[in-house]
Amino acid sequence: MESKNSLVGAALVVGGGIGGMQAALDLAESGYHVYLVEKSPAIGGAMAQLDKTFPTLDCSMCILSPKLIECGRHPNIELLSCSELVEVNGEPGDFKAKVLKHPRYVDVARCTGCAECAEVCPVELPNEFEQDLASRKAIFRPFAQAFPNAFAIEKRERPPCTLTCPAGINIQGYVALIAKRKYREALSLIREWVPIPGVLGRICPAPCEEKCNRKLLEEPVAIRVLKRFAADMVEDELSPPEIEEKEERVAIIGSGPAGLTCAHYLRREGYQVTVFEALPVVGGMLYVGIPEYRLPKNVVEKEIESIKRLGIEIKTNTPIGTEIGIKDLLEQGYEAVFISVGAHRSQRLGVPGENAERVIHGVDFLRDINLGKEVKTKGKVVIIGGGDVAIDSARSVLRLGADEVVVLYRRTRVEMPAREEEVKAAEEEGVKIEYLVAPVEILCENGKVTGVKCTRMQLGEPDVTGRKRPIPIPGSEFDLKVDMVIPAIGQTPDLSFVENSGINISSRGTIQVDPMTLETGCEGVFSGGDCQTGPSIAVEAVAAGARAAESIIRYINHQDLKEGRTVERKLSGVSFIPFGMARESRQKMPTIPVEERKVSFKEIELGFPEDMAIREASRCLACGICSECMQCVAACKANAIDHNMREEIVQLNVGSVVLCPGFDEFDPGPLFNYGYRRYSNVVTSIEFERMLSASGPYQGELKRPSDGRPPQRIAWIQCVGSRDESLNRGYCSSVCCTYAVKQAIIAKEHVPLELEETIFFMDIRTQGKDFDKFYRRGEEEGIEFMRARVYRIEESDGTGSLLLKYVGEDDKPSTREFDLVVLSVGLQPSSTAIELAKKLGIQLNKYGFCHTNTFSPVETSRPGIFAAGAFQGPKDIPETVMQASGAAGSVSALLAPARNTLIKKKQYPPERDVSGEEPRIGVFICHCGINIGGVVNVPDVTDYAKTLPGVVYAEDNLYTCSQDTQERIKAMAKEHGLNRVVVASCTPRTHEPLFQETIREAGLNKYLFEFANIRDQCSWVHMHEPEKATEKAKDLLGMAVAKVRLKKPLKPLSLPVNHSALVIGGGIAGMVSALNLAEQGFEVHLIERSSELGGMARKIHHTIDNGDVQTFLGDLIKKVKEHTKVRVYYNTWIVDAYGYVGHFTTEIMRYRGRVVEKIEHGATIIATGAQEYKPNGEYLYGRDPRVLTQLELEDEIARESPDIINCDNVVMIQCVGSRNGQRPYCSRVCCNQAIKNALKLKEIRPEMNIYILYRDMRTYGFYEEHYREARQQGVVFLRYEPEDKPRVSQERKSGQLLIRVESKDPVLGEKVAIDADILALSVPMVPPEEARELAMLYKVPLNEDGFFLEAHVKLRPVDFATDGIFVCGLAHAPKSIEESITQAKAAASRATTILAKDTVTAEGIVASVNENICSGCGICEALCPYGAITIDRDKNVAKVNEALCKGCGTCCAACPSGAAQQRSFTSEQISAMLDAILEV
Amino acid sequence: MTVALNELDSKFKYDVAEEPGGENIKLCFACGLCTASCPVADIDPEYNPRKIIHMVLLGMREAVLSSNFPWLCTQCYTCQAHCPQNVNFSDVMKALRSMAVKEGYVHPSFADQIKEIDTFSQKLRHQMVLSIVARKSEELKADVEKLAKEALEKARKEV
């Protein structure tokens, strides 16, 4: 045993499903700090998706959501949502756990769950909670009742478009906004990265589109045109940002895209910017380098205008270098200089004749026409070069009236640098292109061009640029007769002005800079754009301008220029296509016709009309999921959203770990013959749950996905992904049969018409407690159960109806039509859980579920790490809850010495005595953003509140539940001396505990609070009637105020706890419970009726997987006997019991009445077991010694009785005495018991013939493997119908008395007869007689079958409705040893939540009896479900035991005289509320 | 009629399991998927793979091996492709054929005859389909018998 010092009093629970929540709650209530790690944004797990739960048909969410709140608000449960456990190091008791917290991008503490962010989010995604039957936004809350009630943003890596864009524009963001018709928002988002969207939307070669994932499907999204669309759609000017003026001045040389961008971003930060421009116009190459038909001047001018409007001075006709140099600028007080003069100098051909008249270089030519100079262009014009300038020149000269335009290019089309679509357009317009031709000389006469001497070329080896080098072909010269030559073979910057300034020039004639900061060799001087890179695309210049602005700001502020910046651009983003994405071709932008194009400089491209733009924008695949459009940030009034959150690693020190990561559903997609995903009316069971759910995608209206019509014929197909070796899913998923029955029952309630329902199954496995009755209920309600495995589903053409092919009872292939088919999909291990197990080094079974042992069912292979729920195997909710509590019990035993070392206890200020004070009521009314405020006139309601009697203060809040409002409520309580508080907001279900906590912190009794729900009951249901909603809100508020006036402080009883436990029953369950509690340090009284410990297990020799029961039992008995904390009472009967939680007294009688003792204890565990049913003469039992029960057979096998092990023919009959009218329950273990015995016999004598006659083989879960093994060993299984049960008779044959078993074999279609040497009967377990007595003594109920009835079959499977009493083992229901051990640990864990405390607090809202009126009639006593009311015979009045009272109000409703009153719900208070509403 | 199981040959299932292809016979849990998917069962109500397996498991050696069942199987493997317990029923049928030959229920040449029938019926089908494919887009009333006769004629000529 480790010393106390090395144990850590904290535990980590993985998984926030029902299992994880239960484990966390048990541990937290037992004195441990709990970290609950959940990978999704909210706790709740799969149970939250269910519509109803079987067999009681409770609403799943209704029973779950109080648990969510209890777990979420527990002071000792720390929830880490969006988190994963990645590593556990150290020793049991002292682990170091590493948890990866993914960014949620929403601050849980600030988010109020108002949902306004989701309203504005443009990204629609399939809603996985709704099984993709509905959509959700990228910012989302998994479901309405989620805890935490906060949103989360789903993001992936930035999309490839943005990662490719040199300027890093958030492309997905503006595309998404365009799709939602939010053009202004789109434009202002683009402006965050580029100030000239209209320009770039026309001329950018759009490298982003090259990387667009949509390209993998068909064509990229037309990103460029969408950008243009956004710019064009916003006619007026966006309102300029607020600028905070700064004094520092910056000079920018050159007003091209780089210079303008740099100026823009510097100015936005408040710097004083002057731009020096040598030309008479602003815009650089944008203005003088690009022809009007591609980029109209008014577009350039408009965007320059908006930049100028920020307050930038632009000096045109002001070249730097002639009068003022760079040094001068710095001396004149400019803090920094940005050089962005572009590359405007033409590269020369270097051939004779280049200086002749009518030879004009491309850049100069374009500049001249853009500046409006007259250029004569007649006759034949030759353009030399293959770049954009060459093509622009060719198309321009054509428009100016040239007769013939020929482009000469020295390489081939493949190497041509001009953009393909430009070249094509030029050709369409009539430009001719000659490839592999180069000029040798320009021929002239009288200084005027007459022709060009050319040579033909061929391609040689690649040169440094990677393009093939052109080589002249000797002797191929020829002359062209031309009237004008435009050489356009490249441009270089003119950098003569930087000489002697310390700026270095590269060998390529460009300015050298630091690539990260763009700083030149001269301090404070930066450079970017074409003059630094050589001729490039505009968006590169824009990117450089923005980068330089960042550098200059850092430079001015004396910050490190490099910190946190990179040069590299990550070009690859995620590459994927979402499953099932439909093809949709790219929208083609309209253009003006070629004829019109050739003769004018009118803009060719017309942009997208609105409908086209929206369709095109909708093609975006949202690769980053969240588009970062920032609409949510703008919408969130609570300032809860932070897109800059990063993932973080959290190191936790914990004593133990419980893994409850849950399961995945089997994906039936690969079962091609069922057509899932091809036929929309084939749905999975979990989809069907959502379809049934009132809060689901169809609001509870049952309809077919294909056409929305209500189905009239529904089929369920069982075992989809279960009991299927071909899919490596050999196990049974245990829960599907019962949930199919449940769904069929519920569906009937949804469809008013007659609904035909058929469940196709192999064996109906309703082996759980009371599940078989539920199955029979289904049969009675008319559900058809068809024993058949469906081979194929086909859609009946065009109707959406489905044809199922199967072999039914008649043994013939049949086909039947249904409107809807539900595939009952199995449970499989969750993929993330498998990964986690690998990381933690935990052993999994062959299917990937967590491996555990029969005798230690919640322990993983790694000490100190426990497992519970479907991670360990397919199971239903109560079994999950039991395992979770069981795991908590194991953790609690391991860490007991460290209990209470790390828990937080909340301290409250002393409670103010308000008695004798007049009511001073404070009212707080919530807008809930626009959730309430958008419908209800909240200020009006607030004014009204001020008029109500007793109200001394009223205010409205944006969010009354926000953290700052809690502080405000406390402050107002103090300032105004409030002694009552009313909140009018949402639902008390989630928020009442919060406000009660707040007023406790303000020193008020928490019962001096009242709630008015003006969201659900006003703004939601009367959304379209704001006036009436407002009136109703006033009414509800008036009622709340009327009631709170009369409210009184309540003091719930605080009861001291006796720290010892009483365990009744010394079988495995009782002993495991006792030992667990003893190991935790609690004193245990273990009561056993017989003279020996061991119970039923003494008759069991081994388990089905060959576990040695007797060895285990011997060890357990020894440990119990030796444990100093356990006192065993043998031969002991309980004669009386009374008391309440924390303080019970049980009177016992020992040695048949000789000694009577009293035991005081804080908690009670009932583990009284069960016994085997003995058939009374049935099937010759008791009349022929060769007819045995399975337990008797097991004993004979263990003793190797020769009569048994040497026989040839053994017959076993299942369901003898169970699943019948008398005992309508399934005894759960008998199928496994039969298989266990059969396998043992086969092991001893393989040639023995064994026949098992059964109704349904119920080898649930992994027991299915043993069923398979039995078949493999040659055990023969023969099914019988309950109406035609096997007949057994004694036959005399050749002098021997034989046992003849006859049965109808449905597969053979004949009667079969077997002469058996041994007949084994599988009989049920039945509760012992003493159960009834105990139930009376402890006032706890039994079910119809005589087993103890738990408080709630799903969520409180070991508790009773009466606090402090628990049940486990066979006393609860038939179950395996493994399940008994689990439940015993669970009961111990639940008992610990009481025993670990010094006091327990009872409910404050309890009944009280006015003794003056009470007549002692006793009606209340008879009705109280908790035994909390008794009639005092002396005074003849009813007395309430407040420790037992649960405040249900039954007695108050029943009391004929009104003597019984419910505190906080008195008649007076209720009347006041009614008066308030009737007066108004 | 009552079938007395003690009088049957309970070793039969083990013998089948010893034959190549028969290994998984005992794993059957009688779900009936084999029968539901079987094209022979669609046309012959007596032919029932699930029942045949069950007969093997019960030990009905003579009834199974002397029956027509093993030979009526077309070896299409549909049952085998869908069986959730990997019983491999098409292969079981092969095992039963071989046992029927070995144990003298049929003449050894019988298997070859079956093979020829299989090939011939394939040819027949092939020809029948080919004779209508030219009219794929027309609405036809299928006169299968006539098509079969023509196909048979053609096959004769080829021989």
Tab-separated table of C-alpha atoms in Angstrom, chain A residues 855-1082:
chain	number	residue	atom	x	y	z
A	855	PHE	CA	-13.758	-10.842	-11.850
A	856	SER	CA	-12.463	-7.309	-12.298
A	857	PRO	CA	-14.945	-5.923	-14.774
A	858	VAL	CA	-14.013	-2.242	-14.662
A	859	GLU	CA	-10.232	-2.578	-14.563
A	860	THR	CA	-8.182	-2.104	-17.695
A	861	SER	CA	-4.903	-3.894	-18.233
A	862	ARG	CA	-3.097	-0.878	-16.808
A	863	PRO	CA	-3.309	-0.551	-13.021
A	864	GLY	CA	-4.992	2.617	-11.843
A	865	ILE	CA	-6.854	3.103	-15.120
A	866	PHE	CA	-10.478	1.981	-15.203
A	867	ALA	CA	-13.046	1.677	-17.960
A	868	ALA	CA	-16.806	1.913	-18.141
A	869	GLY	CA	-19.634	1.971	-20.622
A	870	ALA	CA	-19.729	0.978	-24.258
A	871	PHE	CA	-15.935	1.324	-24.480
A	872	GLN	CA	-15.827	-2.003	-22.653
A	873	GLY	CA	-18.502	-3.634	-24.807
A	874	PRO	CA	-21.914	-2.880	-26.255
A	875	LYS	CA	-24.335	-2.088	-23.470
A	876	ASP	CA	-27.360	-0.015	-22.574
A	877	ILE	CA	-27.640	3.036	-20.358
A	878	PRO	CA	-28.204	1.391	-16.929
A	879	GLU	CA	-25.324	-1.013	-17.455
A	880	THR	CA	-23.156	1.932	-18.453
A	881	VAL	CA	-24.206	3.873	-15.382
A	882	MET	CA	-23.514	0.856	-13.173
A	883	GLN	CA	-20.075	0.379	-14.651
A	884	ALA	CA	-19.342	4.073	-14.272
A	885	SER	CA	-20.325	4.007	-10.613
A	886	GLY	CA	-18.399	0.754	-10.259
A	887	ALA	CA	-15.291	2.340	-11.730
A	888	ALA	CA	-15.758	5.319	-9.429
A	889	GLY	CA	-15.967	2.876	-6.513
A	890	SER	CA	-12.684	1.297	-7.556
A	891	VAL	CA	-11.007	4.684	-7.870
A	892	SER	CA	-12.406	5.725	-4.537
A	893	ALA	CA	-10.954	2.616	-2.885
A	894	LEU	CA	-7.568	3.253	-4.501
A	895	LEU	CA	-7.400	6.896	-3.446
A	896	ALA	CA	-9.236	6.745	-0.114
A	897	PRO	CA	-6.362	8.114	2.005
A	898	ALA	CA	-6.266	11.217	-0.200
A	899	ARG	CA	-9.999	11.837	0.010
A	900	ASN	CA	-11.022	15.455	0.619
A	901	THR	CA	-7.478	16.735	0.082
A	902	LEU	CA	-8.155	18.580	-3.174
A	903	ILE	CA	-11.796	19.486	-3.013
A	904	LYS	CA	-13.069	23.009	-3.081
A	905	LYS	CA	-15.676	24.112	-0.629
A	906	LYS	CA	-17.554	27.214	-1.394
A	907	GLN	CA	-17.748	29.833	1.359
A	908	TYR	CA	-20.812	32.064	1.564
A	909	PRO	CA	-21.245	35.231	3.612
A	910	PRO	CA	-23.449	34.829	6.686
A	911	GLU	CA	-27.129	34.872	5.843
A	912	ARG	CA	-28.871	38.168	6.482
A	913	ASP	CA	-31.918	37.966	8.769
A	914	VAL	CA	-34.749	39.526	6.795
A	915	SER	CA	-37.558	38.618	9.156
A	916	GLY	CA	-39.674	41.577	10.106
A	917	GLU	CA	-38.543	43.537	7.056
A	918	GLU	CA	-41.020	44.783	4.508
A	919	PRO	CA	-40.433	43.093	1.146
A	920	ARG	CA	-37.797	44.995	-0.824
A	921	ILE	CA	-37.829	43.291	-4.178
A	922	GLY	CA	-35.229	43.701	-6.906
A	923	VAL	CA	-36.264	42.728	-10.449
A	924	PHE	CA	-33.780	41.922	-13.211
A	925	ILE	CA	-35.135	41.505	-16.715
A	926	CYS	CA	-33.096	39.947	-19.464
A	927	HIS	CA	-32.964	40.916	-23.149
A	928	CYS	CA	-30.984	37.752	-23.891
A	929	GLY	CA	-29.362	39.710	-26.717
A	930	ILE	CA	-32.287	39.822	-29.112
A	931	ASN	CA	-33.660	36.459	-28.045
A	932	ILE	CA	-36.158	38.073	-25.713
A	933	GLY	CA	-35.539	41.732	-26.467
A	934	GLY	CA	-36.260	41.240	-30.162
A	935	VAL	CA	-39.882	40.370	-29.392
A	936	VAL	CA	-40.740	41.473	-25.875
A	937	ASN	CA	-40.469	45.164	-25.145
A	938	VAL	CA	-38.108	44.697	-22.240
A	939	PRO	CA	-37.794	48.385	-21.197
A	940	ASP	CA	-41.574	48.531	-21.065
A	941	VAL	CA	-41.699	45.434	-18.869
A	942	THR	CA	-39.009	46.989	-16.676
A	943	ASP	CA	-41.038	50.156	-16.235
A	944	TYR	CA	-44.016	48.031	-15.372
A	945	ALA	CA	-41.976	46.097	-12.798
A	946	LYS	CA	-41.202	49.354	-11.016
A	947	THR	CA	-44.905	49.902	-10.419
A	948	LEU	CA	-45.467	46.584	-8.696
A	949	PRO	CA	-45.936	46.605	-4.912
A	950	GLY	CA	-42.786	45.756	-3.031
A	951	VAL	CA	-40.461	46.387	-5.945
A	952	VAL	CA	-37.806	48.891	-4.958
A	953	TYR	CA	-35.498	48.347	-7.853
A	954	ALA	CA	-35.808	47.100	-11.435
A	955	GLU	CA	-33.414	47.046	-14.337
A	956	ASP	CA	-32.995	45.364	-17.688
A	957	ASN	CA	-29.815	43.598	-18.741
A	958	LEU	CA	-28.408	42.572	-22.081
A	959	TYR	CA	-27.723	39.178	-20.494
A	960	THR	CA	-28.862	38.707	-16.933
A	961	CYS	CA	-26.905	35.448	-16.689
A	962	SER	CA	-23.529	36.954	-17.639
A	963	GLN	CA	-20.785	37.069	-15.060
A	964	ASP	CA	-20.775	40.844	-14.792
A	965	THR	CA	-24.539	40.920	-14.217
A	966	GLN	CA	-24.107	38.535	-11.273
A	967	GLU	CA	-21.763	41.070	-9.742
A	968	ARG	CA	-24.284	43.773	-10.516
A	969	ILE	CA	-27.138	41.889	-8.838
A	970	LYS	CA	-25.013	41.579	-5.701
A	971	ALA	CA	-24.098	45.260	-5.803
A	972	MET	CA	-27.719	46.328	-6.304
A	973	ALA	CA	-28.842	44.040	-3.482
A	974	LYS	CA	-26.454	45.865	-1.211
A	975	GLU	CA	-27.182	49.340	-2.527
A	976	HIS	CA	-30.956	49.028	-2.339
A	977	GLY	CA	-31.152	46.734	0.663
A	978	LEU	CA	-32.981	44.099	-1.385
A	979	ASN	CA	-34.424	41.166	0.505
A	980	ARG	CA	-36.130	39.375	-2.402
A	981	VAL	CA	-35.005	38.947	-6.020
A	982	VAL	CA	-36.941	38.165	-9.171
A	983	VAL	CA	-35.312	37.371	-12.507
A	984	ALA	CA	-37.331	37.374	-15.701
A	985	SER	CA	-35.356	35.556	-18.354
A	986	CYS	CA	-35.186	32.025	-19.676
A	987	THR	CA	-35.804	28.713	-17.971
A	988	PRO	CA	-35.403	27.887	-14.273
A	989	ARG	CA	-34.327	24.411	-15.337
A	990	THR	CA	-30.898	25.680	-16.316
A	991	HIS	CA	-30.655	29.052	-14.630
A	992	GLU	CA	-32.397	28.982	-11.266
A	993	PRO	CA	-29.387	27.437	-9.464
A	994	LEU	CA	-27.176	30.191	-10.888
A	995	PHE	CA	-29.283	33.067	-9.577
A	996	GLN	CA	-29.883	31.334	-6.253
A	997	GLU	CA	-26.140	31.045	-5.909
A	998	THR	CA	-25.800	34.755	-6.651
A	999	ILE	CA	-28.246	35.833	-3.989
A	1000	ARG	CA	-26.563	33.498	-1.486
A	1001	GLU	CA	-23.357	35.336	-2.287
A	1002	ALA	CA	-25.266	38.514	-1.560
A	1003	GLY	CA	-26.147	37.155	1.885
A	1004	LEU	CA	-29.759	36.206	1.103
A	1005	ASN	CA	-31.470	32.895	1.714
A	1006	LYS	CA	-31.664	31.164	-1.662
A	1007	TYR	CA	-35.408	30.577	-1.374
A	1008	LEU	CA	-36.078	34.317	-1.459
A	1009	PHE	CA	-35.873	34.100	-5.226
A	1010	GLU	CA	-38.465	33.750	-7.963
A	1011	PHE	CA	-38.208	33.174	-11.676
A	1012	ALA	CA	-40.372	34.308	-14.602
A	1013	ASN	CA	-39.724	32.529	-17.884
A	1014	ILE	CA	-40.326	35.233	-20.472
A	1015	ARG	CA	-38.230	33.581	-23.181
A	1016	ASP	CA	-39.793	30.149	-23.693
A	1017	GLN	CA	-43.241	31.317	-22.652
A	1018	CYS	CA	-43.245	34.750	-24.296
A	1019	SER	CA	-40.662	35.590	-26.950
A	1020	TRP	CA	-40.399	32.089	-28.356
A	1021	VAL	CA	-43.990	30.963	-28.508
A	1022	HIS	CA	-45.400	34.385	-29.394
A	1023	MET	CA	-42.612	35.381	-31.747
A	1024	HIS	CA	-44.967	37.033	-34.228
A	1025	GLU	CA	-47.081	38.871	-31.670
A	1026	PRO	CA	-44.679	41.196	-29.867
A	1027	GLU	CA	-47.365	43.190	-28.133
A	1028	LYS	CA	-49.134	40.216	-26.712
A	1029	ALA	CA	-45.811	38.686	-25.757
A	1030	THR	CA	-44.968	41.850	-23.848
A	1031	GLU	CA	-48.300	41.799	-22.049
A	1032	LYS	CA	-47.814	38.175	-21.105
A	1033	ALA	CA	-44.313	38.910	-19.854
A	1034	LYS	CA	-45.803	41.541	-17.565
A	1035	ASP	CA	-48.373	39.030	-16.310
A	1036	LEU	CA	-45.757	36.399	-15.576
A	1037	LEU	CA	-43.548	38.925	-13.882
A	1038	GLY	CA	-46.466	40.216	-11.828
A	1039	MET	CA	-47.161	36.676	-10.648
A	1040	ALA	CA	-43.547	36.105	-9.697
A	1041	VAL	CA	-43.431	39.359	-7.749
A	1042	ALA	CA	-46.704	38.541	-5.990
A	1043	LYS	CA	-45.322	35.191	-4.947
A	1044	VAL	CA	-41.881	36.321	-3.881
A	1045	ARG	CA	-43.426	38.908	-1.581
A	1046	LEU	CA	-44.797	36.086	0.518
A	1047	LYS	CA	-41.746	33.859	0.359
A	1048	LYS	CA	-39.921	32.972	3.524
A	1049	PRO	CA	-36.367	31.837	4.081
A	1050	LEU	CA	-36.138	28.078	4.392
A	1051	LYS	CA	-33.532	26.210	6.368
A	1052	PRO	CA	-32.999	22.762	4.924
A	1053	LEU	CA	-32.126	20.164	7.518
A	1054	SER	CA	-28.488	19.356	7.828
A	1055	LEU	CA	-28.145	15.803	9.089
A	1056	PRO	CA	-25.049	14.268	10.619
A	1057	VAL	CA	-23.802	11.130	8.881
A	1058	ASN	CA	-22.907	7.873	10.538
A	1059	HIS	CA	-19.896	6.630	8.569
A	1060	SER	CA	-20.640	2.927	8.708
A	1061	ALA	CA	-22.602	0.836	6.232
A	1062	LEU	CA	-24.908	-2.119	6.508
A	1063	VAL	CA	-24.723	-4.692	3.720
A	1064	ILE	CA	-27.433	-7.320	3.629
A	1065	GLY	CA	-26.418	-10.560	1.930
A	1066	GLY	CA	-23.103	-12.373	1.930
A	1067	GLY	CA	-22.967	-13.482	-1.680
A	1068	ILE	CA	-20.548	-12.130	-4.226
A	1069	ALA	CA	-22.428	-8.830	-4.577
A	1070	GLY	CA	-22.679	-8.213	-0.842
A	1071	MET	CA	-19.057	-9.151	-0.222
A	1072	VAL	CA	-17.717	-7.011	-3.077
A	1073	SER	CA	-19.704	-4.015	-1.801
A	1074	ALA	CA	-18.586	-4.609	1.755
A	1075	LEU	CA	-14.961	-5.025	0.823
A	1076	ASN	CA	-14.942	-1.925	-1.380
A	1077	LEU	CA	-16.383	0.176	1.445
A	1078	ALA	CA	-14.007	-1.341	3.977
A	1079	GLU	CA	-11.053	-0.601	1.715
A	1080	GLN	CA	-12.206	2.996	1.687
A	1081	GLY	CA	-11.974	2.987	5.468
A	1082	PHE	CA	-15.671	2.722	6.313
